[in-house]
Short mmCIF file of C-alpha atoms in Angstrom, two decimals:
data_model
loop_
_atom_site.label_atom_id
_atom_site.label_comp_id
_atom_site.label_asym_id
_atom_site.label_seq_id
_atom_site.Cartn_x
_atom_site.Cartn_y
_atom_site.Cartn_z
CA MET O 1 -0.54 2.76 18.72
CA ARG O 2 -2.13 -0.20 20.67
CA ASP O 3 -0.33 -3.11 18.68
CA ALA O 4 1.82 -3.43 15.93
CA LEU O 5 3.25 -6.31 13.38
CA ARG O 6 5.76 -6.94 11.00
CA ILE O 7 4.55 -8.69 7.90
CA MET O 8 7.08 -10.08 5.72
CA PRO O 9 6.96 -11.30 2.46
CA VAL O 10 7.50 -14.90 1.02
CA GLU O 11 11.57 -15.65 0.71
CA CYS O 12 12.00 -11.94 1.43
CA ASP O 13 15.62 -10.63 1.07
CA GLY O 14 15.50 -7.33 3.26
CA ASP O 15 14.74 -4.93 0.41
CA VAL O 16 12.72 -1.97 1.93
CA THR O 17 10.02 -1.97 -1.19
CA GLY O 18 6.98 -4.15 -1.75
CA ALA O 19 3.35 -4.61 -2.47
CA CYS O 20 0.89 -6.46 0.20
CA GLU O 21 -0.82 -8.69 -2.49
CA PRO O 22 -3.33 -11.96 -1.38
CA ALA O 23 0.22 -14.67 -0.99
CA LEU O 24 2.13 -11.74 1.16
CA LEU O 25 -1.41 -11.12 3.49
CA LEU O 26 -1.15 -15.58 3.50
CA SER O 27 2.12 -15.60 4.54
CA TRP O 28 1.61 -13.22 7.86
CA MET O 29 -2.19 -14.65 8.62
CA THR O 30 -0.76 -18.44 8.82
CA ASP O 31 2.50 -18.13 11.12
CA GLY O 32 1.40 -18.10 14.26
CA HIS O 33 0.11 -14.34 15.14
CA SER O 34 -3.06 -16.09 16.15
CA ALA O 35 -4.82 -12.58 17.80
CA TRP O 36 -4.21 -10.64 15.44
CA ARG O 37 -5.84 -12.97 12.51
CA GLY O 38 -7.88 -14.16 14.44
CA GLU O 39 -9.46 -9.85 15.62
CA TRP O 40 -9.01 -8.96 11.03
CA LEU O 41 -10.90 -12.62 10.33
CA ARG O 42 -13.54 -11.02 12.22
CA ARG O 43 -13.35 -7.48 11.41
CA CYS O 44 -13.21 -8.22 8.00
CA GLY O 45 -15.41 -11.59 7.50
CA ARG O 46 -16.29 -13.16 4.58
CA ARG O 47 -13.87 -10.94 2.33
CA LEU O 48 -10.77 -11.85 3.63
CA SER O 49 -11.80 -15.41 4.24
CA LEU O 50 -11.89 -14.68 0.15
CA LEU O 51 -8.93 -13.00 -0.73
CA LEU O 52 -7.08 -16.17 1.36
CA GLU O 53 -8.84 -18.35 -0.81
CA SER O 54 -7.88 -15.76 -3.85
CA VAL O 55 -3.91 -17.31 -3.64
CA HIS O 56 -5.44 -20.95 -4.72
CA ASP O 57 -8.36 -19.11 -7.06
CA GLU O 58 -7.72 -15.94 -8.43
CA GLU O 59 -10.02 -15.84 -10.87
CA ARG O 60 -13.16 -16.49 -8.20
CA PHE O 61 -11.85 -14.25 -5.55
CA ARG O 62 -11.18 -11.50 -9.34
CA LYS O 63 -14.69 -11.48 -10.01
CA ALA O 64 -16.37 -11.79 -6.87
CA CYS O 65 -14.00 -8.18 -6.63
CA MET O 66 -15.72 -6.59 -10.14
CA ASN O 67 -18.67 -4.75 -7.65
CA THR O 68 -16.45 -3.23 -5.57
CA ALA O 69 -16.25 0.17 -5.88
CA TYR O 70 -13.82 2.51 -5.40
CA VAL O 71 -13.09 6.62 -6.19
CA ASP O 72 -10.58 8.45 -7.27
CA GLY O 73 -9.16 12.13 -5.34
CA SER O 74 -6.74 14.25 -4.40
CA VAL O 75 -5.97 16.68 -1.38
CA LEU O 76 -3.44 19.80 -1.81
CA CYS O 77 -0.78 20.33 0.57
CA ALA O 78 1.20 22.90 1.82
CA GLY O 79 5.60 22.43 1.16
CA PRO O 80 8.63 24.60 2.00
CA VAL O 81 8.55 25.22 -2.06
CA GLY O 82 5.25 25.39 -3.03
CA ALA O 83 1.60 23.52 -2.84
CA HIS O 84 1.41 20.07 -4.13
CA ARG O 85 -1.35 17.16 -4.45
CA VAL O 86 -1.58 14.46 -2.87
CA ALA O 87 -3.76 11.96 -5.73
CA TYR O 88 -5.42 8.54 -3.03
CA ARG O 89 -7.63 5.59 -4.31
CA GLU O 90 -10.77 4.95 -1.89
CA TRP O 91 -12.16 1.38 -1.73
CA GLY O 92 -15.50 1.19 -0.19
CA GLY O 93 -18.62 -0.84 -0.60
CA TRP O 94 -19.67 -0.07 2.67
CA ARG O 95 -21.05 3.05 1.29
CA ASP O 96 -24.05 0.80 -0.07
CA ARG O 97 -25.29 0.38 4.20
CA THR O 98 -28.42 1.42 5.51
CA ALA O 99 -29.92 4.27 6.50
CA SER O 100 -30.15 2.51 9.45
CA ASP O 101 -26.83 1.23 11.01
CA SER O 102 -25.00 4.38 11.01
CA SER O 103 -21.79 3.36 12.32
CA PRO O 104 -18.78 4.48 10.50
CA PRO O 105 -16.81 1.99 9.32
CA PRO O 106 -13.24 1.36 10.21
CA VAL O 107 -11.08 3.23 8.46
CA LEU O 108 -7.40 1.24 6.92
CA VAL O 109 -4.61 3.33 4.87
CA CYS O 110 -2.43 1.55 2.87
CA VAL O 111 0.86 3.45 2.18
CA HIS O 112 3.15 1.80 -0.16
CA GLY O 113 7.40 1.38 -0.99
CA LEU O 114 9.76 3.96 -2.17
CA THR O 115 9.36 2.67 -5.54
CA ARG O 116 5.72 2.14 -5.58
CA ASN O 117 2.13 3.66 -5.40
CA GLY O 118 -1.24 3.01 -4.10
CA LEU O 119 -2.22 0.73 -6.53
CA ASP O 120 -0.71 -1.68 -5.40
CA PHE O 121 -3.00 -2.20 -2.90
CA ASP O 122 -5.86 -2.43 -5.52
CA THR O 123 -6.71 -6.12 -4.92
CA LEU O 124 -5.70 -6.04 -0.52
CA GLY O 125 -8.45 -2.56 -1.15
CA ALA O 126 -11.35 -4.71 -3.62
CA ALA O 127 -11.05 -7.70 -0.90
CA LEU O 128 -11.98 -5.24 2.41
CA GLY O 129 -13.82 -2.38 1.10
CA GLY O 130 -16.99 -4.03 2.24
CA GLU O 131 -16.30 -3.66 5.70
CA PHE O 132 -13.20 -0.75 5.58
CA ARG O 133 -12.94 2.57 4.15
CA VAL O 134 -9.74 1.61 2.62
CA ILE O 135 -7.25 4.94 1.53
CA CYS O 136 -4.20 3.81 -0.55
CA PRO O 137 -2.51 7.68 -0.97
CA ASP O 138 0.38 8.37 -4.08
CA LEU O 139 3.14 9.53 -1.96
CA PRO O 140 4.79 12.97 -3.84
CA GLY O 141 6.74 12.07 -7.03
CA ARG O 142 5.05 9.13 -7.40
CA GLY O 143 1.70 7.32 -8.95
CA SER O 144 -0.76 10.36 -9.53
CA SER O 145 0.53 12.66 -7.08
CA ASP O 146 2.46 15.91 -8.00
CA TRP O 147 6.03 15.85 -8.07
CA LEU O 148 8.04 18.25 -5.93
CA SER O 149 9.52 21.27 -7.58
CA ASP O 150 12.66 20.20 -5.05
CA PRO O 151 14.10 16.87 -4.81
CA SER O 152 15.68 17.15 -1.88
CA TYR O 153 12.36 17.42 0.27
CA TYR O 154 11.46 13.03 -0.94
CA ARG O 155 12.02 12.76 2.65
CA LEU O 156 10.18 11.36 5.49
CA GLU O 157 9.56 14.58 7.06
CA THR O 158 7.37 15.96 3.91
CA TYR O 159 5.52 12.06 3.50
CA VAL O 160 4.27 12.58 7.39
CA THR O 161 3.32 15.94 6.92
CA ASP O 162 1.65 15.20 3.99
CA MET O 163 -0.34 12.05 5.34
CA LEU O 164 -1.62 13.94 8.09
CA GLU O 165 -3.23 16.01 5.75
CA LEU O 166 -4.54 13.89 3.52
CA LEU O 167 -5.97 12.60 7.26
CA ARG O 168 -6.73 16.01 8.20
CA GLN O 169 -9.24 16.86 4.79
CA LEU O 170 -10.46 13.09 4.69
CA GLY O 171 -11.94 14.20 8.48
CA LEU O 172 -10.14 11.02 9.63
CA GLN O 173 -9.09 11.12 13.38
CA HIS O 174 -8.30 6.99 14.07
CA VAL O 175 -6.83 4.95 11.84
CA HIS O 176 -5.30 1.30 10.86
CA TRP O 177 -2.54 1.75 8.74
CA LEU O 178 -0.68 -0.73 7.12
CA GLY O 179 2.49 0.23 5.73
CA THR O 180 4.82 -1.58 3.31
CA SER O 181 8.41 -0.59 3.21
CA LEU O 182 8.71 3.67 2.82
CA GLY O 183 4.77 3.56 3.82
CA GLY O 184 5.93 1.59 7.52
CA LEU O 185 9.00 4.33 7.93
CA VAL O 186 5.75 6.60 7.73
CA GLY O 187 4.06 4.91 9.83
CA MET O 188 5.88 4.30 12.27
CA LEU O 189 6.46 7.53 12.97
CA LEU O 190 3.66 9.08 13.15
CA ALA O 191 2.62 6.31 15.74
CA SER O 192 4.95 7.34 17.50
CA LEU O 193 2.83 11.28 17.58
CA PRO O 194 1.97 12.34 20.67
CA ASP O 195 -1.92 11.82 20.04
CA SER O 196 -1.38 9.24 17.09
CA PRO O 197 -4.40 8.98 14.56
CA VAL O 198 -3.08 5.35 14.24
CA VAL O 199 -4.45 2.96 16.63
CA ARG O 200 -3.09 0.18 15.56
CA LEU O 201 0.17 -0.49 12.68
CA VAL O 202 1.00 -3.28 10.59
CA LEU O 203 4.39 -2.97 8.90
CA ASN O 204 5.24 -5.32 5.69
CA ASP O 205 8.64 -6.03 5.00
CA ILE O 206 10.24 -2.59 7.25
CA GLY O 207 11.46 -3.00 10.40
CA PRO O 208 13.42 -0.23 12.41
CA ARG O 209 17.49 -1.83 10.96
CA ILE O 210 17.99 -1.96 7.40
CA GLU O 211 20.30 -4.18 6.86
CA ARG O 212 23.69 -2.11 4.54
CA VAL O 213 22.77 -5.62 1.38
CA ALA O 214 19.27 -4.53 0.77
CA LEU O 215 20.43 -0.77 0.79
CA GLN O 216 22.94 -1.84 -2.26
CA ARG O 217 20.43 -3.68 -4.08
CA ILE O 218 18.40 -0.48 -4.27
CA ALA O 219 20.59 1.48 -4.67
CA GLY O 220 22.06 0.24 -7.80
CA TYR O 221 18.73 0.76 -9.42
CA VAL O 222 16.48 3.62 -7.38
CA GLY O 223 17.16 7.15 -9.56
CA GLN O 224 17.99 5.22 -13.55
CA THR O 225 15.93 6.50 -16.32
CA ARG O 226 14.38 3.05 -17.54
CA VAL O 227 12.45 3.61 -21.08
CA PHE O 228 10.85 -0.27 -22.24
CA SER O 229 10.46 -0.79 -25.97
CA ASP O 230 6.91 -2.53 -24.06
CA LEU O 231 4.94 -3.76 -21.69
CA HIS O 232 6.46 -7.06 -21.90
CA GLU O 233 10.13 -5.58 -21.38
CA ALA O 234 9.16 -3.35 -18.44
CA GLU O 235 7.56 -6.74 -17.01
CA ARG O 236 10.98 -8.55 -16.98
CA TYR O 237 12.63 -5.54 -15.72
CA VAL O 238 9.59 -5.23 -12.99
CA ARG O 239 10.00 -8.65 -12.06
CA LEU O 240 13.55 -8.82 -12.17
CA VAL O 241 13.95 -5.70 -9.44
CA SER O 242 10.58 -6.71 -7.66
CA ALA O 243 11.61 -10.78 -7.05
CA PRO O 244 11.24 -10.06 -3.27
CA PHE O 245 7.67 -9.57 -3.64
CA GLY O 246 7.26 -13.35 -3.25
CA ALA O 247 5.60 -15.94 -5.28
CA LEU O 248 3.04 -14.21 -7.70
CA SER O 249 0.88 -14.96 -10.78
CA ASP O 250 1.02 -13.67 -13.95
CA ALA O 251 -2.20 -11.43 -13.79
CA ASP O 252 -0.36 -9.26 -10.30
CA TRP O 253 3.12 -8.94 -11.91
CA GLN O 254 0.61 -7.51 -15.28
CA HIS O 255 -0.85 -5.09 -12.86
CA LEU O 256 2.20 -4.25 -10.88
CA THR O 257 3.99 -3.28 -13.83
CA GLN O 258 1.21 -1.70 -15.43
CA VAL O 259 0.73 1.02 -12.35
CA VAL O 260 4.08 2.39 -12.11
CA LEU O 261 4.71 3.37 -16.03
CA ARG O 262 4.29 6.41 -17.40
CA PRO O 263 3.98 7.93 -20.71
CA ARG O 264 7.62 8.91 -22.13
CA ARG O 265 7.65 12.38 -21.96
#
């Protein structure tokens, strides 16, 4: 790992859940980290500039990203209690490069927080897919990934092993890692390994120490079964528990709500 940087959302209270939305990225791009900011601007070019402008012109940004391609896939991972599938979404307008441009694109892996999933990064993936190969996995038990048969294996060792297997099956030897909360913890562990595939690590809403008040707050809602009568009720709840995400638009809140709902069994 050559570089590490923490990105904090606006008015974050230290919670270990989060989402990398334009407002959060903007808080990093304007906080004085000039070297990193310059490198990412050079790498991301027009699309990242457009992402920053989208904080003030969201409609224009969303229209510009409509043609950015993505594919959904999964890989089979082995575990102590059987195999399970880990799903991911891959963004990449870079597939449209001409045959004369044979250089592989840089790879950005975006990993979500404790109660979230890879679709949190749809906005970012659409914005950067033209220059990066963006991989957004769902950790086990989240999104479209399989649930583990033994809940005791929902732990960091499992996530690190699964992410290494994901990178192996996708043929990725060197990646940039953007981790929100739990995804940042996984990234730190991966980056600490000998011959780590992580060449740059961006941490959002996480660090080596988690405050007690943050853990107490999370314990108040994690693991509880919630049933909502409609989407509006669900969105009110997501806005409440995810208030540290910052000042997001109504469209952002709707998206962040829709991607974590499951039909009642």
